[in-house]
Amino acid sequence: MSVNIDLIFKIATIGILVAILNRVLVQSGREEIAMMTTLAGLVIVLLMVIDLINQLFQTIKSIFQLY
Amino acid sequence: MGLMDIVQIVSIGLVAAILAITLRQQRPEMALIVSIAAGLVIFFMIAGKLSVAIQALNEIMRKAQLNNIYFTTVLKIIGIAYITEFGSQICKDAGEGSIASKIELAGKVLIMILALPIVLAVFDLISSVMQ
């Protein structure tokens, strides 16, 4: 199996890190950098998932003969 | 083997649910992506066995000498239903119920179009019986 549960842990770790960074940056008054951090974290996580979503669609297409 | 697989899948689901709940208070978008990833991981764990089951069904259909077009139509409908359900459940989890219902509408329309040949065949059969 090409995917494993590490992906879930990676995403959750990135989420927790982004939440902590966001807190710290907001506390120190750098709201725009906090916003950028949130956005960067979201983009990284989306890139991790989007490949898998593509793979899901390809697998469903081949299993259920949807051409 | 089957028991180990289901134990693994249930534990992945529980761990992902706990992580998603933890993240939801701070970063709801990350919680959403964790739940998407959990859905994908579970699907890929089961995909191999699903294709084995469908090949077996295909074999049964071939041995029963049934028209293959009907079986592939049913398969396509199941596939569309699965993808539609996946997308609409994720949208519902994210709190976007209206987008979820649009996705479901699109899925229903596509399924109806796929089912039309079968409905037409039924009508042909009925009209040939009536004459």
Short mmCIF file of C-alpha atoms in Angstrom, two decimals:
data_model
loop_
_atom_site.label_atom_id
_atom_site.label_comp_id
_atom_site.label_asym_id
_atom_site.label_seq_id
_atom_site.Cartn_x
_atom_site.Cartn_y
_atom_site.Cartn_z
CA MET A 1 0.00 0.00 0.00
CA SER A 2 1.51 3.29 -1.08
CA VAL A 3 -0.16 5.43 1.57
CA ASN A 4 0.14 4.96 5.29
CA ILE A 5 -1.06 6.54 8.47
CA ASP A 6 2.05 8.75 8.69
CA LEU A 7 0.25 11.17 6.42
CA ILE A 8 -2.44 11.81 9.04
CA PHE A 9 0.18 12.38 11.72
CA LYS A 10 2.15 14.72 9.44
CA ILE A 11 -0.92 16.81 8.70
CA ALA A 12 -1.93 16.98 12.36
CA THR A 13 1.62 17.97 13.35
CA ILE A 14 1.67 20.75 10.77
CA GLY A 15 -1.72 21.89 12.04
CA ILE A 16 -0.57 22.02 15.66
CA LEU A 17 2.65 23.83 14.69
CA VAL A 18 0.73 26.38 12.66
CA ALA A 19 -1.70 26.93 15.54
CA ILE A 20 1.16 27.52 18.00
CA LEU A 21 3.04 29.83 15.61
CA ASN A 22 -0.16 31.72 14.98
CA ARG A 23 -0.71 32.22 18.72
CA VAL A 24 2.87 33.41 19.29
CA LEU A 25 2.85 35.78 16.33
CA VAL A 26 -0.52 37.25 17.25
CA GLN A 27 0.65 37.76 20.84
CA SER A 28 3.73 39.62 19.65
CA GLY A 29 1.60 41.85 17.47
CA ARG A 30 2.53 40.51 14.02
CA GLU A 31 -0.88 39.66 12.74
CA GLU A 32 -0.01 39.82 9.04
CA ILE A 33 2.87 37.35 9.47
CA ALA A 34 0.52 35.11 11.46
CA MET A 35 -1.89 35.20 8.54
CA MET A 36 0.91 34.30 6.13
CA THR A 37 1.94 31.38 8.35
CA THR A 38 -1.58 30.06 8.36
CA LEU A 39 -1.77 30.34 4.60
CA ALA A 40 1.59 28.63 4.07
CA GLY A 41 0.63 25.77 6.38
CA LEU A 42 -2.64 25.33 4.54
CA VAL A 43 -0.93 25.25 1.15
CA ILE A 44 1.68 22.70 2.32
CA VAL A 45 -1.02 20.44 3.72
CA LEU A 46 -3.17 20.79 0.60
CA LEU A 47 -0.22 19.80 -1.58
CA MET A 48 0.21 16.70 0.56
CA VAL A 49 -3.42 15.71 0.11
CA ILE A 50 -4.09 16.73 -3.48
CA ASP A 51 -1.90 13.99 -4.94
CA LEU A 52 -3.80 11.42 -2.91
CA ILE A 53 -7.14 12.79 -4.05
CA ASN A 54 -6.00 12.41 -7.64
CA GLN A 55 -4.96 8.84 -6.87
CA LEU A 56 -8.39 8.19 -5.30
CA PHE A 57 -10.16 9.34 -8.45
CA GLN A 58 -7.90 7.25 -10.68
CA THR A 59 -8.45 4.17 -8.51
CA ILE A 60 -12.22 4.60 -8.51
CA LYS A 61 -12.18 5.11 -12.26
CA SER A 62 -10.28 1.89 -12.82
CA ILE A 63 -12.19 -0.20 -10.25
CA PHE A 64 -15.67 0.86 -11.32
CA GLN A 65 -14.80 1.09 -15.03
CA LEU A 66 -15.76 4.75 -15.30
CA TYR A 67 -14.12 5.95 -18.47
CA MET B 1 -5.99 -11.28 8.36
CA GLY B 2 -9.49 -9.83 8.02
CA LEU B 3 -9.69 -9.14 11.73
CA MET B 4 -6.30 -7.42 11.77
CA ASP B 5 -7.32 -5.22 8.86
CA ILE B 6 -10.51 -4.05 10.46
CA VAL B 7 -8.75 -3.43 13.77
CA GLN B 8 -6.17 -1.34 11.92
CA ILE B 9 -8.80 0.64 10.06
CA VAL B 10 -10.88 1.31 13.18
CA SER B 11 -7.79 2.49 15.06
CA ILE B 12 -6.78 4.78 12.19
CA GLY B 13 -10.28 6.24 12.20
CA LEU B 14 -10.29 6.80 15.96
CA VAL B 15 -6.81 8.38 16.00
CA ALA B 16 -7.73 10.65 13.08
CA ALA B 17 -10.97 11.64 14.81
CA ILE B 18 -9.12 12.55 18.01
CA LEU B 19 -6.54 14.58 16.05
CA ALA B 20 -9.28 16.34 14.10
CA ILE B 21 -11.19 17.24 17.25
CA THR B 22 -8.01 18.57 18.84
CA LEU B 23 -7.27 20.73 15.82
CA ARG B 24 -10.80 21.91 15.23
CA GLN B 25 -10.79 24.50 18.03
CA GLN B 26 -7.64 26.21 16.77
CA ARG B 27 -7.51 25.53 13.04
CA PRO B 28 -10.75 24.18 11.59
CA GLU B 29 -9.31 23.97 8.04
CA MET B 30 -6.51 21.68 9.23
CA ALA B 31 -9.07 19.49 11.00
CA LEU B 32 -10.95 19.19 7.71
CA ILE B 33 -7.82 18.11 5.88
CA VAL B 34 -7.00 15.56 8.58
CA SER B 35 -10.43 14.03 8.08
CA ILE B 36 -9.98 14.02 4.28
CA ALA B 37 -6.62 12.30 4.69
CA ALA B 38 -8.12 9.71 7.02
CA GLY B 39 -10.82 8.97 4.46
CA LEU B 40 -8.23 8.58 1.71
CA VAL B 41 -5.95 6.34 3.78
CA ILE B 42 -8.84 4.06 4.71
CA PHE B 43 -10.03 3.91 1.11
CA PHE B 44 -6.59 2.95 -0.19
CA MET B 45 -6.31 0.24 2.44
CA ILE B 46 -9.54 -1.30 1.22
CA ALA B 47 -9.22 -0.58 -2.53
CA GLY B 48 -7.28 -3.74 -3.36
CA LYS B 49 -9.86 -6.00 -1.73
CA LEU B 50 -12.69 -4.04 -3.34
CA SER B 51 -11.25 -4.67 -6.79
CA VAL B 52 -10.93 -8.39 -6.00
CA ALA B 53 -14.61 -8.48 -4.99
CA ILE B 54 -15.67 -6.68 -8.14
CA GLN B 55 -13.62 -9.01 -10.34
CA ALA B 56 -15.36 -11.95 -8.66
CA LEU B 57 -18.76 -10.38 -9.36
CA ASN B 58 -17.70 -9.82 -12.95
CA GLU B 59 -16.77 -13.48 -13.22
CA ILE B 60 -20.17 -14.53 -11.84
CA MET B 61 -21.92 -12.28 -14.36
CA ARG B 62 -19.86 -13.80 -17.17
CA LYS B 63 -20.72 -17.34 -16.08
CA ALA B 64 -24.42 -16.50 -15.75
CA GLN B 65 -24.35 -15.24 -19.37
CA LEU B 66 -26.01 -11.98 -18.39
CA ASN B 67 -25.67 -8.90 -20.51
CA ASN B 68 -22.42 -7.27 -19.46
CA ILE B 69 -23.65 -3.74 -20.22
CA TYR B 70 -26.07 -3.81 -17.29
CA PHE B 71 -23.39 -4.90 -14.85
CA THR B 72 -20.93 -2.21 -15.96
CA THR B 73 -23.70 0.36 -15.68
CA VAL B 74 -24.39 -0.72 -12.12
CA LEU B 75 -20.66 -0.55 -11.36
CA LYS B 76 -20.40 2.94 -12.81
CA ILE B 77 -23.39 4.05 -10.76
CA ILE B 78 -21.78 2.69 -7.59
CA GLY B 79 -18.54 4.51 -8.41
CA ILE B 80 -20.29 7.82 -9.03
CA ALA B 81 -22.29 7.36 -5.83
CA TYR B 82 -19.12 6.72 -3.84
CA ILE B 83 -17.28 9.80 -5.15
CA THR B 84 -20.37 11.97 -4.69
CA GLU B 85 -20.84 10.74 -1.14
CA PHE B 86 -17.16 11.36 -0.35
CA GLY B 87 -17.29 14.95 -1.57
CA SER B 88 -20.62 15.82 -0.06
CA GLN B 89 -19.77 14.34 3.36
CA ILE B 90 -16.56 16.38 3.45
CA CYS B 91 -18.46 19.54 2.55
CA LYS B 92 -21.02 18.75 5.24
CA ASP B 93 -18.24 18.23 7.80
CA ALA B 94 -16.87 21.63 6.84
CA GLY B 95 -20.28 23.15 7.54
CA GLU B 96 -21.07 23.85 3.88
CA GLY B 97 -24.37 22.04 3.64
CA SER B 98 -25.50 23.93 0.54
CA ILE B 99 -22.41 22.97 -1.47
CA ALA B 100 -22.89 19.39 -0.28
CA SER B 101 -26.44 19.30 -1.58
CA LYS B 102 -25.31 20.71 -4.96
CA ILE B 103 -22.72 17.94 -5.23
CA GLU B 104 -25.43 15.41 -4.44
CA LEU B 105 -27.69 16.91 -7.07
CA ALA B 106 -24.94 16.62 -9.68
CA GLY B 107 -24.35 13.00 -8.69
CA LYS B 108 -28.05 12.21 -8.96
CA VAL B 109 -28.29 13.75 -12.42
CA LEU B 110 -25.24 11.82 -13.66
CA ILE B 111 -26.59 8.57 -12.20
CA MET B 112 -29.96 9.19 -13.86
CA ILE B 113 -28.28 9.69 -17.22
CA LEU B 114 -26.34 6.45 -16.78
CA ALA B 115 -29.50 4.58 -15.80
CA LEU B 116 -31.54 5.81 -18.78
CA PRO B 117 -30.54 2.95 -21.13
CA ILE B 118 -31.73 0.41 -18.56
CA VAL B 119 -35.04 2.24 -18.14
CA LEU B 120 -35.44 2.33 -21.92
CA ALA B 121 -34.75 -1.39 -22.11
CA VAL B 122 -37.45 -2.01 -19.49
CA PHE B 123 -39.92 0.04 -21.52
CA ASP B 124 -39.01 -1.86 -24.69
CA LEU B 125 -39.60 -5.11 -22.85
CA ILE B 126 -42.96 -3.93 -21.54
CA SER B 127 -44.12 -2.76 -24.97
CA SER B 128 -43.03 -6.02 -26.57
CA VAL B 129 -44.98 -7.97 -23.92
CA MET B 130 -48.09 -5.84 -24.46
CA GLN B 131 -48.25 -6.53 -28.20
#
